[in-house]
Coordinates of C-alpha atoms and ligand atoms in Angstrom, one line a residue:
X1 CA -9.2 19.9 -22.5
X2 CA -9.3 16.8 -20.3
X3 CA -9.2 13.1 -21.0
X4 CA -11.8 10.7 -19.8
X5 CA -12.2 7.0 -20.2
X6 CA -15.8 5.8 -20.1
X7 CA -16.8 2.2 -19.6
X8 CA -20.4 1.2 -20.3
X9 CA -21.7 -2.0 -18.6
X10 CA -23.9 -4.7 -20.0
X11 CA -27.3 -3.0 -19.4
X12 CA -26.0 0.3 -20.9
X13 CA -25.2 -1.5 -24.2
X14 CA -27.9 -4.1 -24.1
X15 CA -29.7 -3.0 -27.3
X16 CA -29.8 -0.2 -29.9
X17 CA -32.0 2.0 -27.6
X18 CA -29.4 1.9 -24.9
X19 CA -26.5 2.4 -27.3
X20 CA -28.2 5.6 -28.6
X21 CA -28.2 6.8 -25.0
X22 CA -24.5 6.3 -24.7
X23 CA -24.0 8.1 -28.0
X24 CA -25.7 11.1 -26.5
X25 CA -23.6 10.9 -23.4
X26 CA -20.4 10.7 -25.4
X27 CA -21.5 13.5 -27.8
X28 CA -22.1 15.8 -24.9
X29 CA -18.6 15.3 -23.5
X30 CA -15.6 16.0 -25.8
X31 CA -13.3 14.7 -23.1
X32 CA -14.4 11.1 -23.5
X33 CA -11.7 9.8 -25.8
X34 CA -11.7 6.1 -25.0
X35 CA -14.8 4.0 -24.6
X36 CA -14.8 0.4 -23.1
X37 CA -17.9 -1.7 -23.6
X38 CA -19.3 -4.9 -22.1
X39 CA -21.2 -7.5 -24.0
X40 CA -25.0 -6.8 -24.3
X41 CA -26.5 -7.4 -20.8
X42 CA -30.1 -7.9 -19.8
X43 CA -32.8 -5.7 -21.4
X44 CA -35.4 -6.7 -18.8
X45 CA -35.1 -8.8 -15.7
X46 CA -35.9 -12.3 -17.2
X47 CA -33.6 -11.6 -20.2
X48 CA -30.2 -13.4 -20.7
X49 CA -26.8 -11.8 -20.8
X50 CA -25.0 -12.5 -24.1
X51 CA -22.0 -13.6 -22.1
X52 CA -24.1 -16.3 -20.3
X53 CA -25.4 -17.5 -23.7
X54 CA -21.9 -17.7 -25.1
X55 CA -20.7 -19.8 -22.1
X56 CA -23.8 -22.0 -22.6
X57 CA -22.9 -22.7 -26.2
X58 CA -19.5 -23.9 -25.1
X59 CA -20.9 -26.2 -22.4
X60 CA -23.4 -27.6 -24.9
X61 CA -20.6 -28.4 -27.3
X62 CA -18.6 -30.0 -24.5
X63 CA -21.5 -32.3 -23.7
X64 CA -22.2 -33.1 -27.3
X65 CA -25.5 -31.3 -27.2
X66 CA -26.9 -29.1 -30.0
X67 CA -25.8 -25.6 -29.4
X68 CA -27.1 -24.0 -32.7
X69 CA -30.3 -22.6 -31.3
X70 CA -28.6 -20.7 -28.5
X71 CA -26.0 -19.5 -31.0
X72 CA -28.8 -18.2 -33.2
X73 CA -30.3 -16.2 -30.3
X74 CA -26.9 -14.5 -29.9
X75 CA -26.6 -13.8 -33.6
X76 CA -30.2 -12.4 -33.8
X77 CA -29.5 -10.1 -30.9
X78 CA -26.4 -8.6 -32.6
X79 CA -28.1 -8.5 -36.0
X80 CA -31.0 -6.5 -34.5
X81 CA -28.5 -4.0 -32.9
X82 CA -26.7 -3.7 -36.2
X83 CA -29.9 -3.1 -38.2
X84 CA -31.3 -0.6 -35.7
X85 CA -28.1 1.3 -35.5
X86 CA -27.8 1.3 -39.2
X87 CA -24.1 0.4 -39.2
X88 CA -22.0 -1.3 -41.8
X89 CA -20.2 -4.2 -40.1
X90 CA -20.0 -7.6 -41.7
X91 CA -21.5 -9.6 -38.9
X92 CA -22.2 -12.6 -41.1
X93 CA -18.5 -13.2 -41.6
X94 CA -17.9 -12.7 -37.9
X95 CA -20.6 -15.2 -36.9
X96 CA -19.1 -17.8 -39.4
X97 CA -15.7 -17.3 -37.9
X98 CA -16.9 -17.7 -34.3
X99 CA -18.9 -20.8 -35.2
X100 CA -16.0 -22.4 -37.0
X101 CA -13.8 -21.8 -33.9
X102 CA -16.5 -23.0 -31.6
X103 CA -16.8 -26.3 -33.4
X104 CA -13.0 -26.6 -33.6
X105 CA -12.9 -26.6 -29.8
X106 CA -12.0 -23.0 -29.0
X107 CA -11.6 -22.2 -25.3
X108 CA -14.4 -20.9 -23.1
X109 CA -12.5 -17.7 -22.7
X110 CA -12.4 -17.1 -26.4
X111 CA -16.1 -17.9 -26.8
X112 CA -17.1 -15.7 -23.9
X113 CA -15.0 -12.8 -25.2
X114 CA -16.9 -12.6 -28.4
X115 CA -19.8 -10.7 -26.8
X116 CA -17.6 -7.8 -26.0
X117 CA -15.7 -8.1 -29.3
X118 CA -18.9 -7.9 -31.5
X119 CA -20.5 -5.2 -29.4
X120 CA -17.3 -3.0 -29.5
X121 CA -17.2 -3.5 -33.3
X122 CA -20.8 -2.3 -33.7
X123 CA -20.5 0.6 -31.2
X124 CA -17.2 1.8 -32.7
X125 CA -18.9 2.0 -36.2
X126 CA -21.9 3.8 -34.7
X127 CA -19.8 6.4 -32.9
X128 CA -17.4 6.9 -35.7
X129 CA -14.5 5.9 -33.3
X130 CA -11.7 3.5 -34.2
X131 CA -12.0 -0.1 -33.0
X132 CA -9.0 -1.3 -31.1
X133 CA -9.0 -5.0 -30.0
X134 CA -8.2 -5.6 -26.3
X135 CA -6.3 -8.8 -27.4
X136 CA -3.6 -6.6 -28.8
X137 CA -3.1 -4.7 -25.6
X138 CA -4.2 -6.6 -22.4
X139 CA -1.6 -9.2 -21.8
X140 CA -1.4 -12.4 -19.7
X141 CA 1.6 -14.8 -19.4
X142 CA 1.5 -18.4 -20.6
X143 CA 0.0 -19.5 -17.3
X144 CA -2.8 -17.0 -17.5
X145 CA -1.4 -14.5 -15.0
X146 CA -2.1 -10.9 -15.8
X147 CA 0.9 -8.9 -16.8
X148 CA 0.5 -5.5 -15.3
X149 CA 3.5 -3.6 -16.6
X150 CA 3.5 -5.0 -20.1
X151 CA -0.2 -4.2 -20.4
X152 CA 0.2 -0.7 -19.2
X153 CA 3.0 0.0 -21.7
X154 CA 1.2 -1.7 -24.6
X155 CA -2.1 0.2 -24.0
X156 CA -0.2 3.5 -24.0
X157 CA 1.7 2.7 -27.1
X158 CA -1.4 1.4 -29.1
X159 CA -4.1 3.8 -28.0
X160 CA -1.8 6.9 -28.4
X161 CA -2.1 6.2 -32.1
X162 CA -5.9 6.8 -31.9
X163 CA -7.6 10.0 -31.0
X164 CA -10.9 8.3 -30.1
X165 CA -11.4 4.5 -29.8
X166 CA -13.7 1.8 -28.6
X167 CA -12.1 -1.1 -26.9
X168 CA -13.9 -4.3 -25.9
X169 CA -13.7 -5.0 -22.1
X170 CA -13.3 -8.3 -20.2
X171 CA -10.5 -9.9 -22.1
X172 CA -7.0 -9.8 -23.4
X173 CA -4.6 -12.4 -24.8
X174 CA -1.8 -14.6 -23.6
X175 CA 1.7 -14.2 -25.1
X176 CA 0.8 -17.0 -27.5
X177 CA -2.2 -15.0 -28.8
X178 CA -4.9 -17.1 -27.1
X179 CA -7.7 -15.1 -25.7
X180 CA -7.9 -14.9 -21.9
X181 CA -10.7 -13.2 -19.9
X182 CA -10.7 -11.6 -16.5
X183 CA -13.3 -12.9 -14.0
X184 CA -17.0 -12.1 -14.6
X185 CA -17.7 -8.4 -14.6
X186 CA -14.1 -7.8 -15.8
X187 CA -14.8 -5.0 -18.3
X188 CA -14.5 -2.7 -15.3
X189 CA -10.9 -3.8 -15.0
X190 CA -10.2 -3.1 -18.7
X191 CA -11.6 0.4 -18.3
X192 CA -9.4 1.1 -15.2
X193 CA -6.3 -0.2 -17.1
X194 CA -7.0 2.1 -20.0
X195 CA -7.6 5.0 -17.7
X196 CA -4.3 4.3 -15.9
X197 CA -2.2 3.8 -19.1
X198 CA -3.6 6.9 -20.8
X199 CA -3.4 9.1 -17.7
X200 CA -7.1 9.9 -17.7
X201 CA -8.4 12.7 -15.5
X202 CA -11.5 10.6 -14.6
X203 CA -12.5 7.0 -15.2
X204 CA -16.3 7.1 -15.7
X205 CA -18.0 3.8 -15.1
X206 CA -21.5 3.9 -16.6
X207 CA -24.1 1.4 -15.3
X208 CA -27.8 1.3 -14.4
X209 CA -27.6 2.8 -10.9
X210 CA -26.7 6.3 -9.9
X211 CA -23.6 5.2 -7.9
X212 CA -23.4 3.6 -4.5
X213 CA -26.0 3.8 -1.8
X214 CA -25.2 3.8 1.9
X215 CA -26.9 0.4 2.3
X216 CA -28.6 -2.2 0.2
X217 CA -32.0 -0.8 -1.0
X218 CA -33.5 -4.3 -0.7
X219 CA -32.9 -4.0 3.1
X220 CA -33.1 -0.3 3.9
X221 CA -35.8 1.8 2.3
X222 CA -34.5 4.7 0.2
X223 CA -30.9 4.6 1.5
X224 CA -28.9 7.8 0.9
X225 CA -26.6 7.9 -2.1
X226 CA -22.9 8.1 -1.5
X227 CA -21.6 11.2 -3.3
X228 CA -17.9 10.7 -2.5
X229 CA -16.0 7.8 -1.1
X230 CA -12.3 6.9 -0.8
X231 CA -10.9 3.8 -2.6
X232 CA -10.1 2.3 0.8
X233 CA -13.6 2.6 2.1
X234 CA -15.0 1.3 -1.1
X235 CA -12.7 -1.7 -1.0
X236 CA -14.1 -2.6 2.4
X237 CA -17.7 -2.2 1.2
X238 CA -17.1 -4.2 -2.0
X239 CA -15.3 -6.9 -0.1
X240 CA -18.4 -7.2 2.1
X241 CA -20.8 -7.5 -0.8
X242 CA -21.6 -4.0 -2.1
X243 CA -21.3 -4.8 -5.8
X244 CA -21.4 -2.1 -8.5
X245 CA -17.8 -2.2 -9.5
X246 CA -15.4 -5.2 -10.0
X247 CA -13.1 -5.1 -7.0
X248 CA -10.0 -5.5 -9.1
X249 CA -10.9 -2.3 -11.0
X250 CA -9.9 -0.2 -8.1
X251 CA -6.2 -0.9 -8.0
X252 CA -5.2 0.5 -11.4
X253 CA -7.1 3.7 -10.8
X254 CA -5.8 4.0 -7.3
X255 CA -2.1 3.7 -8.1
X256 CA -2.5 6.3 -10.8
X257 CA -4.7 8.5 -8.6
X258 CA -7.5 8.6 -11.1
X259 CA -11.0 9.2 -9.6
X260 CA -13.6 6.7 -10.6
X261 CA -17.1 8.2 -11.2
X262 CA -20.0 5.7 -11.1
X263 CA -22.7 7.1 -13.4
X264 CA -26.2 6.0 -14.5
X265 CA -26.7 5.7 -18.3
X266 CA -30.5 6.0 -17.8
X267 CA -30.1 9.1 -15.7
X268 CA -27.1 10.9 -17.0
X269 CA -28.0 14.1 -15.1
X270 CA -27.3 12.4 -11.8
X271 CA -23.7 13.1 -10.5
X272 CA -23.3 9.5 -9.2
X273 CA -20.6 8.5 -6.8
X274 CA -17.0 9.8 -7.0
X275 CA -14.3 7.5 -5.7
X276 CA -11.1 9.3 -4.8
X277 CA -7.9 8.8 -2.9
X278 CA -8.9 11.3 -0.2
X279 CA -11.3 10.4 2.5
X280 CA -14.9 11.0 1.7
X281 CA -16.3 14.4 2.4
X282 CA -19.1 13.6 4.7
X283 CA -22.0 15.8 5.4
X284 CA -22.2 17.5 8.7
X285 CA -22.8 15.1 11.5
X286 CA -22.3 12.1 9.2
X287 CA -19.9 9.5 10.6
X288 CA -20.1 6.5 8.4
X289 CA -19.8 6.2 4.6
X290 CA -21.8 3.0 4.2
X291 CA -22.9 -0.4 5.5
X292 CA -22.5 -3.7 3.7
X293 CA -22.5 -7.3 4.6
X294 CA -23.3 -10.8 3.5
X295 CA -24.6 -14.1 4.9
X296 CA -23.0 -17.5 4.7
X297 CA -20.2 -17.7 7.2
X298 CA -19.1 -20.1 9.9
X299 CA -16.9 -19.1 12.9
X300 CA -14.6 -21.8 14.2
X301 CA -13.5 -21.0 17.8
X302 CA -10.4 -22.7 19.1
X303 CA -9.8 -22.5 22.9
X304 CA -6.6 -23.6 24.6
X305 CA -5.3 -22.5 28.0
X306 CA -2.0 -20.7 27.6
X307 CA -2.5 -20.3 23.9
X308 CA -0.9 -16.8 23.8
X309 CA 2.4 -18.3 25.1
X310 CA 2.4 -21.1 22.5
X311 CA 4.7 -20.5 19.5
X312 CA 3.5 -21.3 16.0
X313 CA -0.2 -21.8 17.0
X314 CA -1.6 -19.5 14.5
X315 CA 0.7 -20.7 11.8
X316 CA -0.4 -24.3 12.4
X317 CA -4.1 -23.3 12.4
X318 CA -3.6 -21.3 9.2
X319 CA -1.7 -24.3 7.7
X320 CA -4.7 -26.6 8.3
X321 CA -7.0 -24.2 6.5
X322 CA -4.5 -23.6 3.7
X323 CA -4.2 -27.4 3.2
X324 CA -8.0 -27.4 2.8
X325 CA -7.8 -24.6 0.3
X326 CA -9.7 -22.2 2.6
X327 CA -8.9 -18.5 3.0
X328 CA -9.5 -16.9 6.4
X329 CA -11.9 -14.0 6.3
X330 CA -11.2 -12.7 9.8
X331 CA -9.3 -13.8 12.9
X332 CA -10.7 -12.3 16.1
X333 CA -8.7 -13.5 19.1
X334 CA -8.7 -13.5 22.9
X335 CA -6.1 -14.6 25.5
X336 CA -7.0 -18.3 25.3
X337 CA -9.1 -18.3 22.1
X338 CA -8.6 -17.8 18.4
X339 CA -11.5 -17.8 16.0
X340 CA -11.4 -18.1 12.3
X341 CA -14.3 -16.7 10.3
X342 CA -14.6 -18.8 7.1
X343 CA -17.1 -18.6 4.3
X344 CA -19.5 -21.5 3.9
X345 CA -18.7 -21.6 0.2
X346 CA -15.0 -22.3 0.9
X347 CA -15.9 -24.9 3.6
X348 CA -18.1 -26.6 1.0
X349 CA -19.6 -29.2 3.5
X350 CA -16.2 -30.2 5.0
X351 CA -16.6 -28.6 8.4
X352 CA -16.2 -31.9 10.4
X353 CA -13.1 -32.8 8.5
X354 CA -11.6 -29.4 9.1
X355 CA -12.4 -29.4 12.8
X356 CA -10.9 -32.9 13.1
X357 CA -7.6 -31.7 11.4
X358 CA -7.5 -28.7 13.7
X359 CA -7.9 -31.0 16.8
X360 CA -5.0 -33.1 15.6
X361 CA -2.7 -30.2 14.8
X362 CA -3.5 -27.9 17.7
X363 CA -4.5 -30.2 20.6
X364 CA -6.9 -27.5 21.9
X365 CA -9.0 -27.8 25.0
X366 CA -12.0 -27.6 22.8
X367 CA -13.3 -26.3 19.4
X368 CA -16.8 -25.1 18.8
X369 CA -18.3 -23.8 15.7
X370 CA -21.2 -21.3 14.9
X371 CA -22.7 -21.7 11.5
X372 CA -25.4 -19.6 9.8
X373 CA -23.5 -16.4 10.5
X374 CA -23.6 -13.1 8.6
X375 CA -20.9 -10.4 8.7
X376 CA -21.8 -6.7 8.5
X377 CA -19.2 -4.0 8.0
X378 CA -19.9 -0.5 9.0
X379 CA -17.3 1.6 7.1
X380 CA -16.2 5.2 7.4
X381 CA -13.0 7.1 7.6
X382 CA -14.7 9.4 10.0
X383 CA -15.1 6.7 12.6
X384 CA -11.6 6.8 14.0
X385 CA -11.8 10.4 15.1
X386 CA -15.1 10.1 16.9
X387 CA -15.9 9.1 20.3
X388 CA -18.8 6.8 21.0
X389 CA -19.1 5.2 17.5
X390 CA -18.9 1.6 18.9
X391 CA -21.3 2.6 21.7
X392 CA -23.9 3.9 19.1
X393 CA -23.5 0.8 17.0
X394 CA -23.8 -1.8 19.8
X395 CA -26.6 0.1 21.5
X396 CA -28.5 0.1 18.2
X397 CA -28.0 -3.6 17.8
X398 CA -29.0 -4.4 21.4
X399 CA -32.1 -2.3 21.1
X400 CA -33.1 -4.1 17.9
X401 CA -32.7 -7.4 19.8
X402 CA -29.7 -8.6 17.8
X403 CA -27.2 -10.8 19.5
X404 CA -23.7 -9.9 18.3
X405 CA -21.7 -13.1 18.1
X406 CA -18.4 -11.6 16.9
X407 CA -16.7 -8.3 16.7
X408 CA -13.7 -7.3 14.6
X409 CA -12.4 -3.8 14.3
X410 CA -9.8 -3.3 11.5
X411 CA -6.6 -1.7 12.7
X412 CA -7.2 1.2 10.3
X413 CA -10.2 2.1 12.5
X414 CA -12.1 2.5 9.3
X415 CA -14.5 -0.3 9.8
X416 CA -16.2 -2.3 12.5
X417 CA -17.3 -5.8 11.5
X418 CA -19.9 -7.6 13.5
X419 CA -20.9 -11.2 13.2
X420 CA -24.6 -11.9 13.7
X421 CA -26.9 -14.9 13.0
X422 CA -28.2 -15.0 9.4
X423 CA -31.7 -14.5 10.7
X424 CA -30.7 -11.2 12.3
X425 CA -28.9 -9.9 9.2
X426 CA -31.5 -7.5 7.8
X427 CA -32.6 -6.3 11.2
X428 CA -29.0 -5.5 12.1
X429 CA -28.3 -3.5 8.9
X430 CA -31.5 -1.5 9.4
X431 CA -30.6 -0.8 13.1
X432 CA -27.1 0.4 12.2
X433 CA -28.3 2.5 9.3
X434 CA -31.0 4.2 11.4
X435 CA -28.5 4.9 14.2
X436 CA -26.0 6.6 12.0
X437 CA -27.8 8.1 9.2
X438 CA -30.1 10.9 10.0
Ligands
LIG501 N1 -19.7 -9.6 -20.1 C1 -18.9 -10.0 -19.0 C2 -19.8 -10.5 -17.9 O1 -21.0 -10.6 -18.1 C3 -17.9 -9.0 -18.5 C4 -18.5 -7.6 -18.1 O2 -19.7 -7.3 -18.5 O3 -17.9 -6.9 -17.5 O4 -19.3 -10.9 -16.9

């Protein structure tokens, strides 16, 4: 018999109807021993996520605004789940405790974590599994830094005592016992940590889509699903904006060599996407695994004759950006030019200041900037062994009338990143997709 860890995201546990679906999924698979749950997510597109409502309570309190109505909405949602599932959990006592802590100034992390906590309590009772609190296993140091080894050992020690358990995702606790959350969407990380610590055969990540698609369906009509993809390729796609799984969830699964299977709670018969260590098995003739990208970048081009002979140039350039708290997304370079691709979010309206500092530190011949840029990554392990991949890509873009403003090919030859103007973003993605996917 195998061992699976199954994580169910917010929409999979949004109400009693969804929770009944996950019960069926679990009942049909004896191997699912440990279940990680998110807080209730959206039931319909205009709905609110419980986590957002919890954060909202905290901000209301901070601004001395009445928070009771929002808190009541949260309580009502959990109460409805409890009644509809017919479970015996003393929610009234839980609500009173949370309210008391909220009014006593409990941290935003603690407040936000209660969505996962309460949902896990209800779901554990409904499934007949043990409830094991993540605060007793997922550890952070006093500065809030995640403690990987300690967490791994503690999860193993604690969960080994339970044959089947439900664990709330998203949070853990600092050494002093105070709750600390991961970043948003962090229940994916909890699931991966448990899969690693318990040596799972598979980490199933249940959501509301049947895995990854080769391109964003809002841009490309009916893109093909990705049946298998390697961790490395997925990392490239996630970095560029393909979001289904929290990017930090990949590491724990990867080092323990545990495949991650993205599944759809609403269509459990779909096999979903399998993420493995090996390169993706591509269908005959298929070269790429997927295309992803995002808008909102600025390229800063620094030109200086003899730059390649100048020592410390890149270090000084990186230093200016570091001083401005900006990470560099890419650094394409030429003989006398170095460009830095920066996200507009990081620049935060300070472009003139940054250029001024670069002028002073680097004494270049000139600096020019291109804003309104989008980056598109075409990813696939199969690309390195094929001739003509770049030719296909650039011909497709030229034929679609897209002006390529920047090119960066990763040294792994697993991706080609192009920079285009924001206005050409969608056209470029469609052109690349149609050129490679038959
Ligand atoms: N509930 C948290 C969020 O909305 C964490 C999660 O669902 O993974 O971000």
